[in-house]
mmCIF file of C-alpha atoms in Angstrom:
data_model
loop_
_atom_site.group_PDB
_atom_site.id
_atom_site.type_symbol
_atom_site.label_atom_id
_atom_site.label_comp_id
_atom_site.label_asym_id
_atom_site.label_seq_id
_atom_site.Cartn_x
_atom_site.Cartn_y
_atom_site.Cartn_z
ATOM 1 C CA MET J 1 -0.008 0.088 -0.030
ATOM 2 C CA LYS J 2 1.196 3.737 -0.920
ATOM 3 C CA ILE J 3 -0.374 6.728 0.993
ATOM 4 C CA LEU J 4 -0.047 10.221 -0.123
ATOM 5 C CA SER J 5 -0.026 12.159 3.311
ATOM 6 C CA ILE J 6 -0.526 15.869 2.805
ATOM 7 C CA GLN J 7 0.244 17.366 6.375
ATOM 8 C CA SER J 8 2.261 19.421 8.654
ATOM 9 C CA ALA J 9 5.825 18.703 9.852
ATOM 10 C CA VAL J 10 7.791 19.446 12.993
ATOM 11 C CA ALA J 11 11.164 19.171 13.721
ATOM 12 C CA TYR J 12 10.748 18.268 17.619
ATOM 13 C CA GLY J 13 7.971 16.176 18.790
ATOM 14 C CA HIS J 14 5.126 14.147 16.846
ATOM 15 C CA VAL J 15 2.035 15.990 15.222
ATOM 16 C CA GLY J 16 0.916 15.952 11.463
ATOM 17 C CA ASN J 17 2.971 13.791 9.042
ATOM 18 C CA SER J 18 5.756 13.482 12.015
ATOM 19 C CA ALA J 19 3.171 11.775 13.780
ATOM 20 C CA ALA J 20 1.561 9.758 11.068
ATOM 21 C CA VAL J 21 4.435 8.542 8.896
ATOM 22 C CA PHE J 22 6.360 6.457 11.188
ATOM 23 C CA PRO J 23 3.403 4.421 12.510
ATOM 24 C CA LEU J 24 2.183 3.843 8.936
ATOM 25 C CA GLN J 25 5.615 2.587 7.918
ATOM 26 C CA ARG J 26 5.961 0.396 10.826
ATOM 27 C CA ILE J 27 2.636 -1.516 9.767
ATOM 28 C CA GLY J 28 4.197 -1.963 6.221
ATOM 29 C CA VAL J 29 2.771 0.966 4.426
ATOM 30 C CA GLU J 30 4.975 3.045 2.130
ATOM 31 C CA VAL J 31 4.216 6.924 2.829
ATOM 32 C CA LEU J 32 5.074 9.726 0.386
ATOM 33 C CA PRO J 33 4.747 12.471 2.828
ATOM 34 C CA VAL J 34 4.028 16.110 1.537
ATOM 35 C CA PHE J 35 4.547 18.926 3.832
ATOM 36 C CA THR J 36 2.162 21.961 4.525
ATOM 37 C CA VAL J 37 4.185 23.557 7.279
ATOM 38 C CA ASN J 38 7.816 23.247 8.491
ATOM 39 C CA PHE J 39 7.813 24.038 12.044
ATOM 40 C CA SER J 40 10.396 23.744 14.877
ATOM 41 C CA ASN J 41 7.565 22.348 17.205
ATOM 42 C CA HIS J 42 3.900 22.078 17.345
ATOM 43 C CA THR J 43 1.916 25.292 18.152
ATOM 44 C CA GLY J 44 0.613 24.012 21.489
ATOM 45 C CA TYR J 45 3.723 25.316 23.193
ATOM 46 C CA GLY J 46 2.604 28.911 22.276
ATOM 47 C CA ALA J 47 5.769 29.703 20.550
ATOM 48 C CA TRP J 48 7.493 27.980 17.588
ATOM 49 C CA ARG J 49 9.854 28.978 14.372
ATOM 50 C CA GLY J 50 9.649 27.939 11.008
ATOM 51 C CA SER J 51 7.104 28.710 8.178
ATOM 52 C CA LEU J 52 3.930 27.872 6.410
ATOM 53 C CA ILE J 53 4.628 26.183 2.858
ATOM 54 C CA SER J 54 2.670 28.180 0.283
ATOM 55 C CA PRO J 55 -0.099 26.354 -1.431
ATOM 56 C CA GLU J 56 1.690 26.702 -4.716
ATOM 57 C CA GLU J 57 4.871 24.934 -3.482
ATOM 58 C CA VAL J 58 2.576 22.236 -2.085
ATOM 59 C CA LYS J 59 1.021 21.798 -5.388
ATOM 60 C CA ASP J 60 4.247 21.801 -6.953
ATOM 61 C CA VAL J 61 5.687 18.904 -4.983
ATOM 62 C CA ILE J 62 2.724 16.825 -5.845
ATOM 63 C CA LEU J 63 3.274 17.719 -9.506
ATOM 64 C CA GLY J 64 6.929 16.301 -9.177
ATOM 65 C CA ILE J 65 5.311 13.115 -7.785
ATOM 66 C CA GLU J 66 2.841 12.879 -10.627
ATOM 67 C CA GLU J 67 5.685 13.510 -13.112
ATOM 68 C CA ARG J 68 7.234 10.400 -11.723
ATOM 69 C CA GLY J 69 4.497 8.358 -12.886
ATOM 70 C CA ILE J 70 3.442 7.332 -9.091
ATOM 71 C CA LEU J 71 -0.257 8.469 -8.726
ATOM 72 C CA PRO J 72 -1.556 5.208 -10.228
ATOM 73 C CA GLN J 73 0.141 3.460 -7.388
ATOM 74 C CA ILE J 74 -1.485 5.561 -4.679
ATOM 75 C CA ASP J 75 -4.189 3.632 -2.900
ATOM 76 C CA LEU J 76 -4.924 6.412 -0.167
ATOM 77 C CA VAL J 77 -4.581 10.164 0.244
ATOM 78 C CA LEU J 78 -4.381 11.392 3.694
ATOM 79 C CA SER J 79 -4.902 14.937 5.084
ATOM 80 C CA GLY J 80 -5.230 16.770 8.418
ATOM 81 C CA TYR J 81 -4.808 20.040 9.740
ATOM 82 C CA GLN J 82 -4.944 22.797 7.234
ATOM 83 C CA GLY J 83 -3.219 25.947 7.928
ATOM 84 C CA GLY J 84 -5.041 27.952 5.408
ATOM 85 C CA THR J 85 -7.498 28.075 2.893
ATOM 86 C CA GLY J 86 -5.505 27.749 -0.310
ATOM 87 C CA ILE J 87 -4.270 24.030 1.042
ATOM 88 C CA GLY J 88 -7.796 22.896 0.948
ATOM 89 C CA GLU J 89 -7.980 23.480 -2.683
ATOM 90 C CA VAL J 90 -4.506 21.768 -3.481
ATOM 91 C CA ILE J 91 -5.621 18.767 -1.567
ATOM 92 C CA ILE J 92 -8.971 18.517 -3.448
ATOM 93 C CA ASP J 93 -6.960 18.996 -6.719
ATOM 94 C CA ALA J 94 -4.550 16.237 -5.446
ATOM 95 C CA VAL J 95 -7.496 13.890 -4.702
ATOM 96 C CA ALA J 96 -8.800 14.356 -8.497
ATOM 97 C CA ARG J 97 -5.471 13.594 -9.886
ATOM 98 C CA VAL J 98 -4.900 10.459 -7.810
ATOM 99 C CA LYS J 99 -8.496 9.092 -8.587
ATOM 100 C CA ALA J 100 -8.163 9.851 -12.228
ATOM 101 C CA ALA J 101 -4.684 7.851 -12.247
ATOM 102 C CA ASN J 102 -6.123 5.066 -10.021
ATOM 103 C CA PRO J 103 -9.956 4.965 -9.694
ATOM 104 C CA SER J 104 -9.669 2.434 -6.610
ATOM 105 C CA ALA J 105 -8.001 5.180 -4.447
ATOM 106 C CA ILE J 106 -9.590 6.658 -1.652
ATOM 107 C CA TYR J 107 -9.329 9.975 0.362
ATOM 108 C CA ALA J 108 -9.120 10.315 4.229
ATOM 109 C CA CYS J 109 -9.736 13.569 5.665
ATOM 110 C CA ASP J 110 -9.176 14.333 9.425
ATOM 111 C CA PRO J 111 -11.089 17.624 9.716
ATOM 112 C CA VAL J 112 -9.191 19.237 12.217
ATOM 113 C CA MET J 113 -11.039 22.203 13.717
ATOM 114 C CA GLY J 114 -10.834 22.091 17.683
ATOM 115 C CA ASN J 115 -12.247 20.120 20.553
ATOM 116 C CA ALA J 116 -15.065 20.638 23.261
ATOM 117 C CA LYS J 117 -12.458 21.738 25.799
ATOM 118 C CA SER J 118 -10.353 24.292 23.776
ATOM 119 C CA GLY J 119 -13.071 25.321 21.090
ATOM 120 C CA CYS J 120 -12.212 25.974 17.576
ATOM 121 C CA PHE J 121 -8.416 26.664 17.220
ATOM 122 C CA VAL J 122 -8.179 27.091 13.434
ATOM 123 C CA ALA J 123 -8.479 30.056 11.195
ATOM 124 C CA PRO J 124 -12.145 31.308 10.988
ATOM 125 C CA GLU J 125 -12.420 30.322 7.456
ATOM 126 C CA ILE J 126 -11.234 26.610 7.582
ATOM 127 C CA PRO J 127 -14.368 25.160 9.277
ATOM 128 C CA ASP J 128 -16.520 26.124 6.346
ATOM 129 C CA LEU J 129 -14.030 25.250 4.078
ATOM 130 C CA LEU J 130 -13.917 21.764 5.558
ATOM 131 C CA ARG J 131 -17.646 21.522 5.477
ATOM 132 C CA ASP J 132 -18.470 22.759 2.218
ATOM 133 C CA ARG J 133 -15.507 21.821 -0.136
ATOM 134 C CA VAL J 134 -13.325 19.183 1.504
ATOM 135 C CA VAL J 135 -15.342 16.855 3.342
ATOM 136 C CA PRO J 136 -17.924 16.080 0.388
ATOM 137 C CA VAL J 137 -14.894 14.754 -1.627
ATOM 138 C CA ALA J 138 -13.824 12.549 1.024
ATOM 139 C CA ASP J 139 -14.254 8.756 1.321
ATOM 140 C CA ILE J 140 -13.301 8.533 5.173
ATOM 141 C CA ILE J 141 -13.515 11.437 7.636
ATOM 142 C CA THR J 142 -12.268 11.186 11.140
ATOM 143 C CA PRO J 143 -13.638 13.943 13.247
ATOM 144 C CA ASN J 144 -13.748 14.036 16.874
ATOM 145 C CA GLN J 145 -17.508 14.569 18.626
ATOM 146 C CA PHE J 146 -17.091 18.387 18.450
ATOM 147 C CA GLU J 147 -15.893 18.659 14.893
ATOM 148 C CA LEU J 148 -18.685 16.298 13.904
ATOM 149 C CA GLY J 149 -21.228 18.452 15.485
ATOM 150 C CA TYR J 150 -20.043 21.423 13.556
ATOM 151 C CA LEU J 151 -19.911 19.706 10.100
ATOM 152 C CA THR J 152 -23.575 18.697 10.717
ATOM 153 C CA GLY J 153 -24.753 21.647 12.626
ATOM 154 C CA THR J 154 -25.729 19.327 15.476
ATOM 155 C CA GLU J 155 -24.918 18.697 19.186
ATOM 156 C CA PRO J 156 -24.248 15.014 19.547
ATOM 157 C CA LEU J 157 -24.200 13.997 23.294
ATOM 158 C CA THR J 158 -25.852 10.586 23.419
ATOM 159 C CA LEU J 159 -24.908 7.589 21.370
ATOM 160 C CA ALA J 160 -28.175 7.882 19.336
ATOM 161 C CA ASP J 161 -27.348 11.799 18.801
ATOM 162 C CA THR J 162 -23.913 10.718 17.373
ATOM 163 C CA LEU J 163 -25.203 8.027 15.026
ATOM 164 C CA ASP J 164 -27.755 10.599 13.667
ATOM 165 C CA SER J 165 -24.850 13.112 13.322
ATOM 166 C CA VAL J 166 -22.897 10.556 11.407
ATOM 167 C CA ASP J 167 -25.875 9.785 9.069
ATOM 168 C CA LEU J 168 -25.844 13.466 8.246
ATOM 169 C CA ALA J 169 -22.210 13.620 7.653
ATOM 170 C CA ARG J 170 -22.331 10.490 5.559
ATOM 171 C CA ALA J 171 -25.127 12.126 3.404
ATOM 172 C CA MET J 172 -22.455 14.993 2.597
ATOM 173 C CA GLY J 173 -20.317 12.366 0.681
ATOM 174 C CA PRO J 174 -18.081 10.287 2.942
ATOM 175 C CA SER J 175 -19.050 6.600 3.049
ATOM 176 C CA THR J 176 -17.056 5.969 6.370
ATOM 177 C CA VAL J 177 -16.810 7.953 9.485
ATOM 178 C CA LEU J 178 -14.630 7.579 12.564
ATOM 179 C CA VAL J 179 -15.841 9.597 15.598
ATOM 180 C CA THR J 180 -12.894 9.805 17.964
ATOM 181 C CA SER J 181 -13.336 11.139 21.784
ATOM 182 C CA VAL J 182 -16.921 10.209 21.996
ATOM 183 C CA GLU J 183 -18.128 11.040 25.580
ATOM 184 C CA GLN J 184 -21.594 9.653 26.157
ATOM 185 C CA PRO J 185 -23.174 11.256 29.410
ATOM 186 C CA ASP J 186 -24.057 7.696 30.743
ATOM 187 C CA ARG J 187 -20.642 6.058 29.895
ATOM 188 C CA PRO J 188 -18.717 4.381 32.956
ATOM 189 C CA GLU J 189 -16.563 6.917 34.759
ATOM 190 C CA GLY J 190 -13.175 6.998 33.398
ATOM 191 C CA THR J 191 -13.647 5.665 29.961
ATOM 192 C CA ILE J 192 -13.952 7.213 26.572
ATOM 193 C CA GLU J 193 -15.051 5.613 23.269
ATOM 194 C CA MET J 194 -14.589 5.729 19.366
ATOM 195 C CA LEU J 195 -17.268 4.914 17.022
ATOM 196 C CA ALA J 196 -16.873 3.777 13.436
ATOM 197 C CA VAL J 197 -19.488 3.819 10.892
ATOM 198 C CA ASP J 198 -19.853 2.599 7.082
ATOM 199 C CA GLY J 199 -22.345 1.120 4.914
ATOM 200 C CA GLU J 200 -22.241 -2.352 6.775
ATOM 201 C CA GLY J 201 -22.946 -0.867 10.162
ATOM 202 C CA ALA J 202 -21.717 0.923 13.412
ATOM 203 C CA TRP J 203 -19.293 -0.214 15.962
ATOM 204 C CA ILE J 204 -18.139 1.248 19.122
ATOM 205 C CA VAL J 205 -15.134 0.458 21.193
ATOM 206 C CA ARG J 206 -14.461 1.747 24.732
ATOM 207 C CA THR J 207 -10.930 2.199 26.415
ATOM 208 C CA PRO J 208 -10.009 3.990 29.530
ATOM 209 C CA HIS J 209 -9.542 7.789 29.553
ATOM 210 C CA LEU J 210 -6.181 8.780 30.710
ATOM 211 C CA PRO J 211 -5.891 12.222 32.128
ATOM 212 C CA PHE J 212 -3.467 13.487 29.588
ATOM 213 C CA LYS J 213 -3.457 15.803 26.505
ATOM 214 C CA ALA J 214 -1.315 14.017 23.821
ATOM 215 C CA ASN J 215 -0.820 16.470 20.993
ATOM 216 C CA GLY J 216 -0.463 14.274 17.711
ATOM 217 C CA SER J 217 -2.595 11.431 18.854
ATOM 218 C CA GLY J 218 -5.390 12.277 16.612
ATOM 219 C CA ASP J 219 -2.955 12.195 13.754
ATOM 220 C CA VAL J 220 -1.751 8.713 14.556
ATOM 221 C CA THR J 221 -5.532 7.710 14.887
ATOM 222 C CA ALA J 222 -6.608 9.074 11.647
ATOM 223 C CA ALA J 223 -3.728 7.509 9.882
ATOM 224 C CA LEU J 224 -3.931 4.121 11.172
ATOM 225 C CA PHE J 225 -7.504 3.766 10.931
ATOM 226 C CA SER J 226 -7.481 4.912 7.357
ATOM 227 C CA ALA J 227 -4.835 2.206 6.343
ATOM 228 C CA HIS J 228 -6.370 -0.684 8.261
ATOM 229 C CA TYR J 229 -9.656 0.164 6.564
ATOM 230 C CA ARG J 230 -8.286 0.470 3.320
ATOM 231 C CA GLU J 231 -6.614 -2.882 3.816
ATOM 232 C CA THR J 232 -9.195 -4.837 5.298
ATOM 233 C CA GLY J 233 -12.502 -3.085 4.295
ATOM 234 C CA SER J 234 -13.786 -3.972 7.912
ATOM 235 C CA ALA J 235 -14.545 -0.740 10.121
ATOM 236 C CA ALA J 236 -14.725 -3.094 12.946
ATOM 237 C CA VAL J 237 -11.284 -4.683 12.453
ATOM 238 C CA ALA J 238 -9.947 -1.112 11.496
ATOM 239 C CA LEU J 239 -11.382 0.331 14.893
ATOM 240 C CA GLU J 240 -10.151 -2.588 17.134
ATOM 241 C CA ARG J 241 -6.617 -2.191 15.772
ATOM 242 C CA THR J 242 -6.306 1.469 15.849
ATOM 243 C CA ALA J 243 -7.761 1.785 19.501
ATOM 244 C CA SER J 244 -5.489 -0.848 20.586
ATOM 245 C CA SER J 245 -2.421 0.661 19.304
ATOM 246 C CA VAL J 246 -3.295 4.317 20.068
ATOM 247 C CA PHE J 247 -4.223 3.444 23.705
ATOM 248 C CA ASP J 248 -1.028 1.693 24.222
ATOM 249 C CA LEU J 249 0.891 4.693 22.732
ATOM 250 C CA ILE J 250 -0.935 7.158 24.963
ATOM 251 C CA GLU J 251 -0.642 4.948 28.153
ATOM 252 C CA LEU J 252 3.104 4.676 27.465
ATOM 253 C CA THR J 253 3.662 8.282 26.822
ATOM 254 C CA TYR J 254 1.352 9.195 29.970
ATOM 255 C CA LYS J 255 3.605 6.933 32.179
ATOM 256 C CA SER J 256 6.927 8.172 30.805
ATOM 257 C CA GLY J 257 6.090 11.657 32.121
ATOM 258 C CA GLN J 258 7.067 13.423 28.909
ATOM 259 C CA ARG J 259 4.878 15.764 27.024
ATOM 260 C CA GLU J 260 5.592 14.393 23.453
ATOM 261 C CA LEU J 261 4.216 11.344 22.183
ATOM 262 C CA GLN J 262 6.477 8.304 22.882
ATOM 263 C CA LEU J 263 6.108 7.383 19.117
ATOM 264 C CA ILE J 264 9.389 5.315 18.640
ATOM 265 C CA GLU J 265 9.145 3.701 21.928
ATOM 266 C CA ALA J 266 5.755 2.366 21.198
ATOM 267 C CA GLN J 267 6.443 1.009 17.738
ATOM 268 C CA GLU J 268 5.706 -2.527 18.540
ATOM 269 C CA PHE J 269 2.032 -1.529 19.162
ATOM 270 C CA TYR J 270 1.513 -0.627 15.628
ATOM 271 C CA ALA J 271 3.093 -3.486 14.069
ATOM 272 C CA HIS J 272 1.386 -6.073 16.670
ATOM 273 C CA PRO J 273 -1.787 -4.530 18.040
ATOM 274 C CA ARG J 274 -2.680 -6.454 21.288
ATOM 275 C CA LEU J 275 -6.435 -6.476 20.373
ATOM 276 C CA GLN J 276 -7.268 -5.790 23.992
ATOM 277 C CA PHE J 277 -10.717 -3.965 23.268
ATOM 278 C CA ALA J 278 -13.284 -5.463 21.348
ATOM 279 C CA ALA J 279 -15.658 -3.428 19.131
ATOM 280 C CA ALA J 280 -19.231 -3.957 19.904
ATOM 281 C CA ARG J 281 -21.748 -3.516 17.177
ATOM 282 C CA VAL J 282 -24.391 -0.763 18.001
ATOM 283 C CA ARG J 283 -26.443 -0.751 14.586
#
């Protein structure tokens, strides 16, 4: 499998492509990373150095890949955080070019906007761009519960609410939706869930909730789920593998006392998921 991953890059730490590429490589996927920013570290520190890469330069890199005759070999296009509106149009164009070269290719979009605690932390124009232009051309989207609510104009709280919101999201274009960080009001204390829905049904997996914010964990989640789904065609299998790997990564990071994901130290958890969490069918 080959994945064209259009995301940010940092020198220190693990977010964007700096979070997604290595886990994908560790499960046997060849990744063609295209960078949208080149920063010293993620912006959660409040200070960073480096620069945004212009949409024109990003498009030029993708054109160079196309000129090498690689696009027919691409199985999956993956995108995450979008720093500006121009990148969205570049991604849409790249998806069209890849699918023209390989009609079986799919596009997975992580519609990064924010979360319930922090609110929206992207540029004001990005949420509407994602909702109106990018998500409709995606085959897979991986929003958290907050982002799902924005995309669909709803406030999903219960499982029934969330499933209804997913149906609205799927009506926008994507056939498969992974909802991360699902927090049902009646869930057992100290737990959190992920929900995966496609044309075959809906499955949920519950894991312990660690009191720790791990920047980049969503990027790892989106990458692993998309790759596993592309390989197996099973939302349940992809969900179980992803939840297992990501939980072990976050737990290892939490126990280490480090702020940054212990991405390298957790590498066996990607290649050989323990599958300690079973997905339950909910529809």
